[in-house]
Coordinates of C-alpha atoms in Angstrom, one line a residue:
X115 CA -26.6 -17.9 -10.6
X116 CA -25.2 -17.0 -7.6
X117 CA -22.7 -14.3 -7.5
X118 CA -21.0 -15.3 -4.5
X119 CA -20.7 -18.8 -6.4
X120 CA -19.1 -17.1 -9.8
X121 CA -16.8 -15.2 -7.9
X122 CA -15.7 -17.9 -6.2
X123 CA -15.4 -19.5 -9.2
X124 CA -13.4 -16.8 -11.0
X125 CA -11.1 -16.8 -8.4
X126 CA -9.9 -20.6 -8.1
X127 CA -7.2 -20.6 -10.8
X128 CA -5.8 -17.6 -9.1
X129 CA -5.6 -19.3 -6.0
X130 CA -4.1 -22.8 -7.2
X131 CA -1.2 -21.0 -9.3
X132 CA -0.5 -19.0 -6.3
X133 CA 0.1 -21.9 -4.0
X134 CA 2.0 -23.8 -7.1
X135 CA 3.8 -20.7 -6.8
X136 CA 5.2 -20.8 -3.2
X137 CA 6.2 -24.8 -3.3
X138 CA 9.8 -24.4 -1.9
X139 CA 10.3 -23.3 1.2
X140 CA 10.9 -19.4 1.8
X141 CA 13.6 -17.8 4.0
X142 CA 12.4 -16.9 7.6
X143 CA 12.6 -13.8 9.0
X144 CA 13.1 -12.9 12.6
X145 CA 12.0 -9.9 15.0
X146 CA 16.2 -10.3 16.5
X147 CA 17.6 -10.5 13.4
X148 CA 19.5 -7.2 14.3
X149 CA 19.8 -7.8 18.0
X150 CA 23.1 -8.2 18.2
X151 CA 24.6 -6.8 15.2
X152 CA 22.6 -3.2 15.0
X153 CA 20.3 -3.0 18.2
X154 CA 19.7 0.5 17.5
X155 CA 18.3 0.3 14.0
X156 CA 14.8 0.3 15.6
X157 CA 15.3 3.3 17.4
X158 CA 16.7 5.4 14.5
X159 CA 14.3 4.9 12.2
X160 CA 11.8 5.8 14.8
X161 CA 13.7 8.6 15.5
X162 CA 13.9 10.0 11.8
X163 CA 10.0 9.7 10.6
X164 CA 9.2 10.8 14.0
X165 CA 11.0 14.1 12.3
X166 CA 9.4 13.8 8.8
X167 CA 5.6 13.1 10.1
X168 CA 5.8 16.0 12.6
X169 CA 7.5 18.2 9.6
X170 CA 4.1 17.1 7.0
X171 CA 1.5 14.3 8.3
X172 CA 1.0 13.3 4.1
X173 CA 4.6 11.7 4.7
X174 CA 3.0 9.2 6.4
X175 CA 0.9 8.1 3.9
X176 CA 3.9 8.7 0.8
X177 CA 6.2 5.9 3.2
X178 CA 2.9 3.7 3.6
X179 CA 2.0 3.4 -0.2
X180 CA 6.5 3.4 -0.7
X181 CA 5.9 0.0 1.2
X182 CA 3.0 -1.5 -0.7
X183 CA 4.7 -0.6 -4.2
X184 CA 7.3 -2.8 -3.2
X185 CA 6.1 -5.4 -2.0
X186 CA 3.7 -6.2 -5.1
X187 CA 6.9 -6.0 -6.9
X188 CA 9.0 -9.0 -6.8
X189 CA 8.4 -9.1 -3.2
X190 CA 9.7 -6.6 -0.4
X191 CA 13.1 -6.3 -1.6
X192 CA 13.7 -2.4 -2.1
X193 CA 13.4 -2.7 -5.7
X194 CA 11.3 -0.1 -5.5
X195 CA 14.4 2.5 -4.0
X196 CA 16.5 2.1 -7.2
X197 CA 16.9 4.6 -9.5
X198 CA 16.8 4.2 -13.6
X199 CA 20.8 3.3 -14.6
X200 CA 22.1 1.9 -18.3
X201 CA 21.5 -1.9 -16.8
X202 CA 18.1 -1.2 -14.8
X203 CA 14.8 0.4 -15.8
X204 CA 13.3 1.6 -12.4
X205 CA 10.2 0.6 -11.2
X206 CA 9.4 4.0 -10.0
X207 CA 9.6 5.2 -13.7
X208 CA 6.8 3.1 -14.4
X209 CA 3.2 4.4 -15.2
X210 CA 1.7 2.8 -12.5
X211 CA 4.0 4.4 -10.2
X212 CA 6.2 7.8 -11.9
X213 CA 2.7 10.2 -10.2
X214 CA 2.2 8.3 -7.4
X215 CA 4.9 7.8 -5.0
X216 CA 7.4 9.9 -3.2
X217 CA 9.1 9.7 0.4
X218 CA 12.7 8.2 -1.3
X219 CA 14.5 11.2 0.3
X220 CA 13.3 9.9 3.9
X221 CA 14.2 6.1 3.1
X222 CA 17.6 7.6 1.7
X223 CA 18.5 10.2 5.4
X224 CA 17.0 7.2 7.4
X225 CA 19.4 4.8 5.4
X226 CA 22.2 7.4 6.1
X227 CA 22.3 7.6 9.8
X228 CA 21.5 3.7 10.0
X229 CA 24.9 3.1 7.6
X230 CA 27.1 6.0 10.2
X231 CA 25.2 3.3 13.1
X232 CA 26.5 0.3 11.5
X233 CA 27.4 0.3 8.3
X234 CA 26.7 -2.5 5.5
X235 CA 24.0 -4.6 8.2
X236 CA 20.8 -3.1 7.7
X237 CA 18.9 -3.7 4.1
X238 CA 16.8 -0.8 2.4
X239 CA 14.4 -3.6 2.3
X240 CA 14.1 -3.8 6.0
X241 CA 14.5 0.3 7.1
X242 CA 10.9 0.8 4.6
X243 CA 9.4 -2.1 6.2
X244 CA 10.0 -0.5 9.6
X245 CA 9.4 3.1 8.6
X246 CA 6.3 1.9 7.2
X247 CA 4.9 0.7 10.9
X248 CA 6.2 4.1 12.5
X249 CA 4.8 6.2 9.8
X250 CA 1.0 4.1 10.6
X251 CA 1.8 4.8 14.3
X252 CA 2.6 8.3 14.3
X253 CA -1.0 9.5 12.8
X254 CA -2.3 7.4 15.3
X255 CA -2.6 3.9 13.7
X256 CA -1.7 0.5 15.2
X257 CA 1.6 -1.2 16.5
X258 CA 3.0 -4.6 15.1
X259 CA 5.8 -6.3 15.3
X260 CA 8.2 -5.8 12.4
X261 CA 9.8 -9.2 11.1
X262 CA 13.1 -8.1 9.5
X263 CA 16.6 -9.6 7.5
X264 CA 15.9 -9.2 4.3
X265 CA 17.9 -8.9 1.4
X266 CA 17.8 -6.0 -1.2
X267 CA 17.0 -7.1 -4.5
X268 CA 19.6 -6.1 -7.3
X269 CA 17.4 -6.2 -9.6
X270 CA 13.8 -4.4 -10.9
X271 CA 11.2 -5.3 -12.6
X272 CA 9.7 -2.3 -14.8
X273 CA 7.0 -4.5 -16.1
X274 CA 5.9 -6.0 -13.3
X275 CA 4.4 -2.4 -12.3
X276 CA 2.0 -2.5 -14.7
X277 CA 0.4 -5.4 -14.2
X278 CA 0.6 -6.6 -10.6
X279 CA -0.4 -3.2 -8.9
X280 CA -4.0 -2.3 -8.7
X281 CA -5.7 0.7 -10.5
X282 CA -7.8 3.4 -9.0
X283 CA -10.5 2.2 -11.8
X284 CA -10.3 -1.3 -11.7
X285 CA -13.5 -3.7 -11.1
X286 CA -13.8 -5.7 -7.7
X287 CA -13.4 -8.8 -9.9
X288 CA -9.9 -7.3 -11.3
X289 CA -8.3 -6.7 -8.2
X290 CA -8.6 -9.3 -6.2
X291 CA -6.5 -11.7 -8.3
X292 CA -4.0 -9.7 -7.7
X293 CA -3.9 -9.6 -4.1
X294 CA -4.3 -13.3 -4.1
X295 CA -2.0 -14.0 -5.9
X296 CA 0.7 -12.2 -3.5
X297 CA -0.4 -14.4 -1.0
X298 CA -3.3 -11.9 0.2
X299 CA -6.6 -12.7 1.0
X300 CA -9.5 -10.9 0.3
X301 CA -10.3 -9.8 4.1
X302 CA -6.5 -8.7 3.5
X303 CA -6.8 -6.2 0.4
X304 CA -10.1 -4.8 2.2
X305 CA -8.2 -3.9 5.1
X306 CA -4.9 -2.7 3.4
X307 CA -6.9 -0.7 1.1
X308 CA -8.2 0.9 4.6
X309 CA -4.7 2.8 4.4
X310 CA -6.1 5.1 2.1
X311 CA -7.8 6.7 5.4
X312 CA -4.7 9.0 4.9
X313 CA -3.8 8.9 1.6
X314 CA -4.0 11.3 -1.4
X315 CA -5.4 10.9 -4.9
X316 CA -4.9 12.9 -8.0
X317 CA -7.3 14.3 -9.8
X318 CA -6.8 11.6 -12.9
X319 CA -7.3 8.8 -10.8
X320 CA -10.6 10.0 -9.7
X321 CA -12.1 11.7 -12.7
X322 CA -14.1 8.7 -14.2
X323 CA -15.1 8.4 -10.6
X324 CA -17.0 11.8 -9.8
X325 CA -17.8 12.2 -13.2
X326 CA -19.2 8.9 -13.5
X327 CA -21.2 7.6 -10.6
X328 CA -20.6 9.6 -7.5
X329 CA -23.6 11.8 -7.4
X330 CA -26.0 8.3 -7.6
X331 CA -23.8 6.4 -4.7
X332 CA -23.3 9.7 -2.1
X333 CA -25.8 10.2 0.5
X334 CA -27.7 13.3 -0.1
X335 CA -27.1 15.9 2.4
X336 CA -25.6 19.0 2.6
X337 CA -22.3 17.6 3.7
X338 CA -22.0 14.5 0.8
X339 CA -23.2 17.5 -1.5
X340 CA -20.6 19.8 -0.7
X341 CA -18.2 17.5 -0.9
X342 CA -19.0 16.1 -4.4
X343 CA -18.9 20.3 -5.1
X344 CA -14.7 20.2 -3.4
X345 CA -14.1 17.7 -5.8
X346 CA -16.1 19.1 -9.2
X347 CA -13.5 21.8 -8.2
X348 CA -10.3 20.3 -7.8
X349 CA -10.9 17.7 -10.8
X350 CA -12.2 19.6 -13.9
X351 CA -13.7 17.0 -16.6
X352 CA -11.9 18.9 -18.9
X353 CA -9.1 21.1 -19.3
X354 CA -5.9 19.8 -17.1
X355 CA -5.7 19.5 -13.3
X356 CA -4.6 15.8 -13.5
X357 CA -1.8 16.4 -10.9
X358 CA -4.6 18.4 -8.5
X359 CA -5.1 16.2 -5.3
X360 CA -7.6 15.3 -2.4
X361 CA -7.6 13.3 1.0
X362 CA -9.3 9.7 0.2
X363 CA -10.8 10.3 3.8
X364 CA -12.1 14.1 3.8
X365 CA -13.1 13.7 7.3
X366 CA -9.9 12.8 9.1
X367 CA -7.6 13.0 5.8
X368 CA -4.2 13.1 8.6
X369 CA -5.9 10.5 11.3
X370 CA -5.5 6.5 11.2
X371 CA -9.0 5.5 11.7
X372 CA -12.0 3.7 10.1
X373 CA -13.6 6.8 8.5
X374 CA -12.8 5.8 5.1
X375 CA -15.1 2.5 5.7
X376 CA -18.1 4.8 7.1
X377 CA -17.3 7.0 3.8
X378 CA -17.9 3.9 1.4
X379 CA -21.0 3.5 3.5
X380 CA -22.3 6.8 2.6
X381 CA -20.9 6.0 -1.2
X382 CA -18.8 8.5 -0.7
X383 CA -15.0 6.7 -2.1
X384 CA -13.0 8.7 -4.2
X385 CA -11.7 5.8 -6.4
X386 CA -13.5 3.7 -8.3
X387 CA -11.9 0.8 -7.0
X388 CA -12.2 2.2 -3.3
X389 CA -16.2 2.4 -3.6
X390 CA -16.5 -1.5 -5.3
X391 CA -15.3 -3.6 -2.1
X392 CA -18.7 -1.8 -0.7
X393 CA -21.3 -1.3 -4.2
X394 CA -20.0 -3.8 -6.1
X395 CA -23.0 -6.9 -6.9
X396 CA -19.6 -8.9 -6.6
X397 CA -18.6 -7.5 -3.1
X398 CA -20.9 -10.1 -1.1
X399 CA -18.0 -10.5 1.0
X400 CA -15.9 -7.3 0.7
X401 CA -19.3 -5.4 1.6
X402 CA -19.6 -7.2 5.0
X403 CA -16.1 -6.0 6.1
X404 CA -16.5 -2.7 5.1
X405 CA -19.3 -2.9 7.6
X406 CA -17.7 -4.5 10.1
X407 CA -14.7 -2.3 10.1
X408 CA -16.9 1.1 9.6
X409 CA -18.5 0.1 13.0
X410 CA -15.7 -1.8 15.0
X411 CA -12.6 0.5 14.6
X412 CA -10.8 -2.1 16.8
X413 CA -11.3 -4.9 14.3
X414 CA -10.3 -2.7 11.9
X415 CA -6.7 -2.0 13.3
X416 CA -6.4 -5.7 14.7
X417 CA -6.8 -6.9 11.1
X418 CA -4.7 -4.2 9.1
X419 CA -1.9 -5.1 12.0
X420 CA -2.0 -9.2 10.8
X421 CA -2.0 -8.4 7.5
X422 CA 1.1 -6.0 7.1
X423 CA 3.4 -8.4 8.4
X424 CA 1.6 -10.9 5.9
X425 CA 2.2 -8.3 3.4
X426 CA 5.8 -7.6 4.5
X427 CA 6.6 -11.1 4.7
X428 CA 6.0 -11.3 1.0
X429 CA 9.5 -12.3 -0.1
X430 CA 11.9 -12.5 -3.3
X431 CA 13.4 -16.0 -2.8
X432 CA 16.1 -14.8 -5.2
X433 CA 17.3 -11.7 -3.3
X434 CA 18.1 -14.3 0.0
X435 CA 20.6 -16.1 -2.6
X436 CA 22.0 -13.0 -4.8
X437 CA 20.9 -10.2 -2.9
X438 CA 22.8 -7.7 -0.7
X439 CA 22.6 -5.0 1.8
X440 CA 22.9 -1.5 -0.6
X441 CA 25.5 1.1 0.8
X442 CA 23.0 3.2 -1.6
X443 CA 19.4 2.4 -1.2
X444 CA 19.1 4.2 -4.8
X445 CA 21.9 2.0 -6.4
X446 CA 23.1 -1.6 -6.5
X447 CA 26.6 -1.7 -4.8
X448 CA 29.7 -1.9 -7.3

């Protein structure tokens, strides 16, 4: 049988809940929505990982990956930002997400001078969405206009963590379910997964990986070789190392670009997950746009532009009704 066929068949459920899903109508958000009541919100933030980029490029990638945690989470709603409290078990405790992510202490000064700017108007919610774009812009990624006026969830969802977020060893067939489910199609998660042209991995998310079958996928050459060698070093089989790390994209590991997609040509992705969209027998369609976006850089940014709005513009219905705008972005107001 086809596999294009069976994977389109696998998927339908997926995609009919998800639409069941979204039958009322969702709050709007606007690109004014702070226009007249804090006009300089787009400025500061800006401003502040302007500061935190220039201090260490990786915080780019640390605000980038802040953005996508929450937003598979109950929607963007700054769940994400909240710390563990007797009421609420953090999301950022979880496993999925306790290694993974940093970059809170930039959301938290950026939420600072926004609050001494104009105080109670601006959600968490909305400053990472923003800071997200900047940080994409400042390593020389693309611009898009930021939707904002969302609410900040007061709530968290610990569990959610662990089973809406994608794995670094997950199967093609795994993951996409996931992203459509959030509303995300699969030309979506290829692209978004093109972030990881500047992110980092640790060593055990990638140790089934190199260990497993990197040296059959990786072109042979001297480079491919040395680099499977880099990695053999930083991620023992055996014996510790799990927090070690490496670039996703050894190439240009602090540049926006589209050499992560020529790497998973090469069969050169760190993650398991990463090298599927392009080796997978399932990846009839994911394989195509990792070709397309390995030779047209301009597609590439065009696409991941369109589809983090449609990723920001995920929403928690429930935080428009009983949400608020946190004095703390750590902390549900009292």
């Amino acid at each position: 049988m086809n596999p294009s066929f069976l994977l389109k068949f696998f998927f339908l459920p997926h995609i009919v809940f998800f639409f069941g899903f979204l039958g009322a109508s969702e709050p709007q958000l606007t690109l004014d929505y702070y226009a007249s009541t804090c006009p300089t919100v787009f400025d500061i933030v800006r401003k502040e990982m302007e500061c935190s980029v220039l201090s260490n490029p990786h915080n780019a990638a640390s605000i980038l990956r802040l953005h996508f945690h929450d937003c598979f989470i109950q929607g963007c709603d700054g769940s994400i930002l909240l710390d563990d409290t007797i009421t609420l078990k953090a999301e950022k405790k979880a496993t999925a997400n306790i290694h993974s992510l940093k970059g809170f202490g930039i959301i938290d000064q950026i939420k600072n001078f926004v609050e001494s700017e104009c105080p109670g108007i601006v959600s968490c919610a909305d400053i990472l969405t923003i800071a997200a774009r900047d940080a994409v812009i400042l390593v020389g990624g693309p611009y898009w206009d930021v939707p904002v006026g969302r609410k900040d969830s007061v709530t968290a969802s610990f569990e959610l963590t662990n089973t809406n977020l994608p794995t670094s060893d997950e199967s093609l067939v795994s993951i996409i379910p996931k992203f459509l489910y959030q509303g995300l199609s699969v030309t979506d998660m290829v692209t978004l997964v093109g972030s990881h042209t500047i992110g980092m991995a640790r060593c055990q998310n990638f140790r089934s990986r190199i260990y497993g079958d990197y040296e059959s996928t990786s072109a042979k050459n001297p480079i491919s070789d040395n680099q499977f060698s880099n990695l053999k070093t930083i991620c023992p089989p055996i014996g510790g190392g799990d927090s070690n790390i490496t670039a996703m994209d050894y190439v240009t590991p602090n540049l926006f670009d589209n050499s992560f997609y020529q790497l998973l040509l090469k069969g050169e992705g760190v993650l398991n997950s990463d090298q599927e969209m392009y080796s997978s027998v399932f990846g009839i369609e994911t394989r195509e746009l990792v070709k397309k976006y390995a030779a047209d850089p301009l597609a590439f940014f065009q696409q991941f532009s369109d589809s983090m709005v449609k990723m920001g513009n995920i929403t928690n219905s429930d935080s428009f009704i009983n949400g608020e705008v946190r004095k703390n972005c750590r902390y549900v107001n009292t």
